C-alpha positions as MATLAB code, in Angstrom:
seq = 'MYKFFAYLNRMKYINRWGLMHSAMNENIMEHSQQVAVVAHALATISNVYFGGNLDVNSITVKALFHETSEVLTGDLPTPIKYYNSDIRDAYKKLEKYSNDRLLKHLPSELSAEYEKIVNDVDSVEHRFVKYADKICAYIKCLDELKMSNSEFSKAEKTILEEIHAYNSPEVDYFMTNFIEAYKLTLDELEQDE';
ca = [
      -0.034    0.053   -0.001;
       1.464    3.365   -1.084;
       0.272    6.489    0.784;
       1.599    9.339   -1.231;
      -1.810   10.531   -2.903;
      -3.742   10.044    0.304;
      -1.295   12.479    2.185;
      -1.744   14.897   -0.771;
      -5.595   14.491   -0.257;
      -4.914   16.008    3.290;
      -3.870   19.223    1.743;
      -7.428   20.439    2.153;
      -7.046   20.448    6.105;
      -4.049   22.677    6.159;
      -5.093   26.237    6.340;
      -3.031   29.285    5.317;
      -2.490   32.663    6.927;
      -2.506   31.346   10.433;
      -1.363   34.337   12.209;
      -4.022   36.536   10.492;
      -7.732   36.786   11.100;
      -9.223   35.783    7.702;
     -12.915   36.640    6.786;
     -12.512   33.404    4.567;
     -10.132   30.430    5.418;
      -7.936   29.218    2.450;
      -6.387   25.757    2.509;
      -3.379   24.719    0.619;
      -5.217   22.528   -1.697;
      -7.186   25.563   -2.898;
      -4.166   27.816   -3.065;
      -2.245   25.310   -5.019;
      -5.023   25.255   -7.712;
      -5.085   29.007   -7.941;
      -1.057   29.019   -7.992;
      -1.223   26.628  -10.875;
      -3.762   28.768  -12.813;
      -1.707   31.845  -12.396;
       1.643   30.111  -13.007;
       0.016   28.781  -16.358;
      -1.064   32.357  -17.390;
       2.656   33.644  -16.615;
       4.307   31.010  -18.611;
       1.951   31.443  -21.479;
       2.252   35.190  -21.369;
       6.031   34.764  -21.565;
       5.923   32.398  -24.430;
       3.206   34.470  -26.500;
       4.416   38.131  -25.593;
       8.087   37.967  -24.506;
       9.676   35.407  -26.644;
       9.862   32.582  -24.013;
      10.239   28.933  -24.703;
       8.767   27.680  -21.366;
       7.147   24.294  -20.911;
       3.730   25.758  -19.584;
       2.390   22.344  -18.633;
       5.575   21.398  -16.381;
       5.198   24.896  -14.770;
       1.708   24.120  -13.890;
       2.338   20.809  -12.454;
       5.144   22.257  -10.504;
       2.485   24.826   -9.224;
       0.050   22.053   -8.206;
       2.720   20.366   -6.106;
       4.673   23.355   -4.717;
       3.057   22.993   -1.129;
       3.274   19.228   -0.834;
       5.773   19.253    2.212;
       3.220   21.158    4.182;
       0.995   18.014    4.574;
       3.582   17.019    7.137;
       5.137   20.533    8.430;
       1.956   22.589    8.137;
       1.998   26.147    6.924;
       4.850   28.170    8.616;
       3.708   31.820    8.438;
       5.933   34.053    6.047;
       7.066   36.367    8.699;
       8.582   33.529   10.817;
       9.735   31.543    7.612;
      11.927   34.396    6.303;
      12.750   36.028    9.640;
      16.303   35.491    9.163;
      18.609   33.625    6.829;
      19.241   30.783    9.435;
      15.367   30.287    9.820;
      14.927   30.329    6.133;
      17.640   27.854    5.448;
      16.555   25.476    8.142;
      12.845   25.620    6.820;
      14.166   24.924    3.165;
      15.815   21.707    4.677;
      12.545   20.913    6.546;
      10.773   21.170    3.366;
      13.124   18.942    1.514;
      12.985   16.386    4.390;
       9.164   16.338    4.292;
       8.984   15.830    0.535;
      11.724   12.973    0.725;
       9.739   11.374    3.415;
       6.556   11.652    1.156;
       8.311   10.241   -1.877;
       9.030    7.110    0.035;
       5.357    6.277    0.008;
       5.617    5.822   -3.761;
       6.994    2.944   -5.836;
      10.720    3.620   -6.680;
      10.054    4.418  -10.364;
       7.139    6.851   -9.595;
       9.113    8.414   -6.643;
      12.081    9.312   -9.244;
       9.336   11.266  -11.334;
       7.828   12.904   -8.464;
      10.955   13.942   -7.113;
      11.680   16.078  -10.022;
       8.349   18.029   -9.338;
       8.401   18.458   -5.530;
      12.059   19.089   -5.003;
      12.786   21.544   -7.873;
      13.755   24.735   -6.379;
      16.453   26.149   -8.706;
      14.920   26.276  -12.307;
      13.373   28.915  -14.270;
      10.080   26.981  -13.859;
      10.436   27.282  -10.057;
      11.001   30.868  -10.432;
       7.539   31.228  -12.356;
       5.775   29.195   -9.631;
       7.120   31.576   -6.915;
       5.967   34.543   -9.102;
       2.386   33.138   -9.211;
       2.625   32.206   -5.365;
       3.341   35.926   -4.729;
       0.578   36.973   -6.955;
      -1.932   34.724   -5.442;
      -0.895   36.014   -1.890;
      -1.816   39.507   -3.349;
      -5.098   38.223   -4.676;
      -5.851   36.695   -1.076;
      -5.206   40.324    0.315;
      -7.679   41.880   -2.231;
     -10.323   39.182   -1.314;
      -9.892   39.994    2.214;
      -9.968   43.782    1.727;
     -13.095   43.379   -0.566;
     -14.719   41.840    2.772;
     -13.681   44.783    4.876;
     -10.963   42.869    6.694;
      -8.387   45.496    7.275;
      -6.218   42.869    8.941;
      -4.626   42.404    5.291;
      -4.046   45.947    4.672;
      -0.371   46.005    5.392;
       0.237   42.675    3.752;
      -1.389   43.908    0.605;
       0.943   46.868    0.233;
       4.097   44.774    1.274;
       3.342   42.006   -1.262;
       2.641   44.495   -4.132;
       5.998   46.093   -3.479;
       7.511   42.571   -3.639;
       5.731   42.051   -6.821;
       6.952   45.015   -8.300;
      10.382   44.229   -7.387;
      10.492   41.150   -9.518;
      11.184   43.341  -12.550;
       9.460   40.441  -14.813;
       7.798   41.457  -17.763;
       5.431   38.572  -17.421;
       4.245   39.573  -13.939;
       4.009   43.270  -14.917;
       1.781   42.044  -17.902;
      -0.460   39.975  -15.586;
      -0.781   42.801  -12.960;
      -1.506   45.414  -15.526;
      -3.923   43.471  -17.492;
      -5.789   41.067  -15.114;
      -5.464   42.012  -11.399;
      -7.982   44.806  -11.450;
     -10.715   42.375  -12.239;
      -9.950   40.511   -8.928;
     -11.404   43.499   -7.290;
     -14.892   43.388   -8.961;
     -17.825   41.722   -7.534;
     -19.845   39.013   -9.626;
     -22.358   41.667  -10.945;
     -19.457   43.906  -11.973;
     -17.683   40.676  -13.708;
     -21.009   40.094  -15.512;
     -21.354   43.687  -16.930;
     -20.391   44.084  -20.655;
     -17.492   46.505  -21.131;
];
């Protein structure tokens, strides 16, 4: 009996934003799907508008699996995870340990394939997943602010500054052309332009 996929099924129980009061809970399964959609968009934007030659499907898959380790570690809040280089480096080791432990719950042939997905931290593809992850954190802030939850006011500003600091044409294109629509209500989305 192999347990890898049963572990991943538990992603729905791991909530994000543990230090913040959220008007709407978000788990890492939902988050991973959203990051996959945005990562797919960023890679496609790169290929269509900026001469990229990215493997869009590979980036999308890596985004779906980017929180895999958290089924064992839980979600460590960003201010703690990146407090200093020692904590950041230790947490990266913990994530790798967690992923390696999960990979043992697959047949060896499959484990070798999934290892390329869950332990990729150096590729261009991984960078696009990180971009998407940050954009989705910003979208979460927008969602909370729409619900009059001022708890996310500072995070929204800080995350937006981090996004602008990427100096990525793909990220800039997405932010310029798509992000404003996330601020709309359903009725506003339904209106013809």
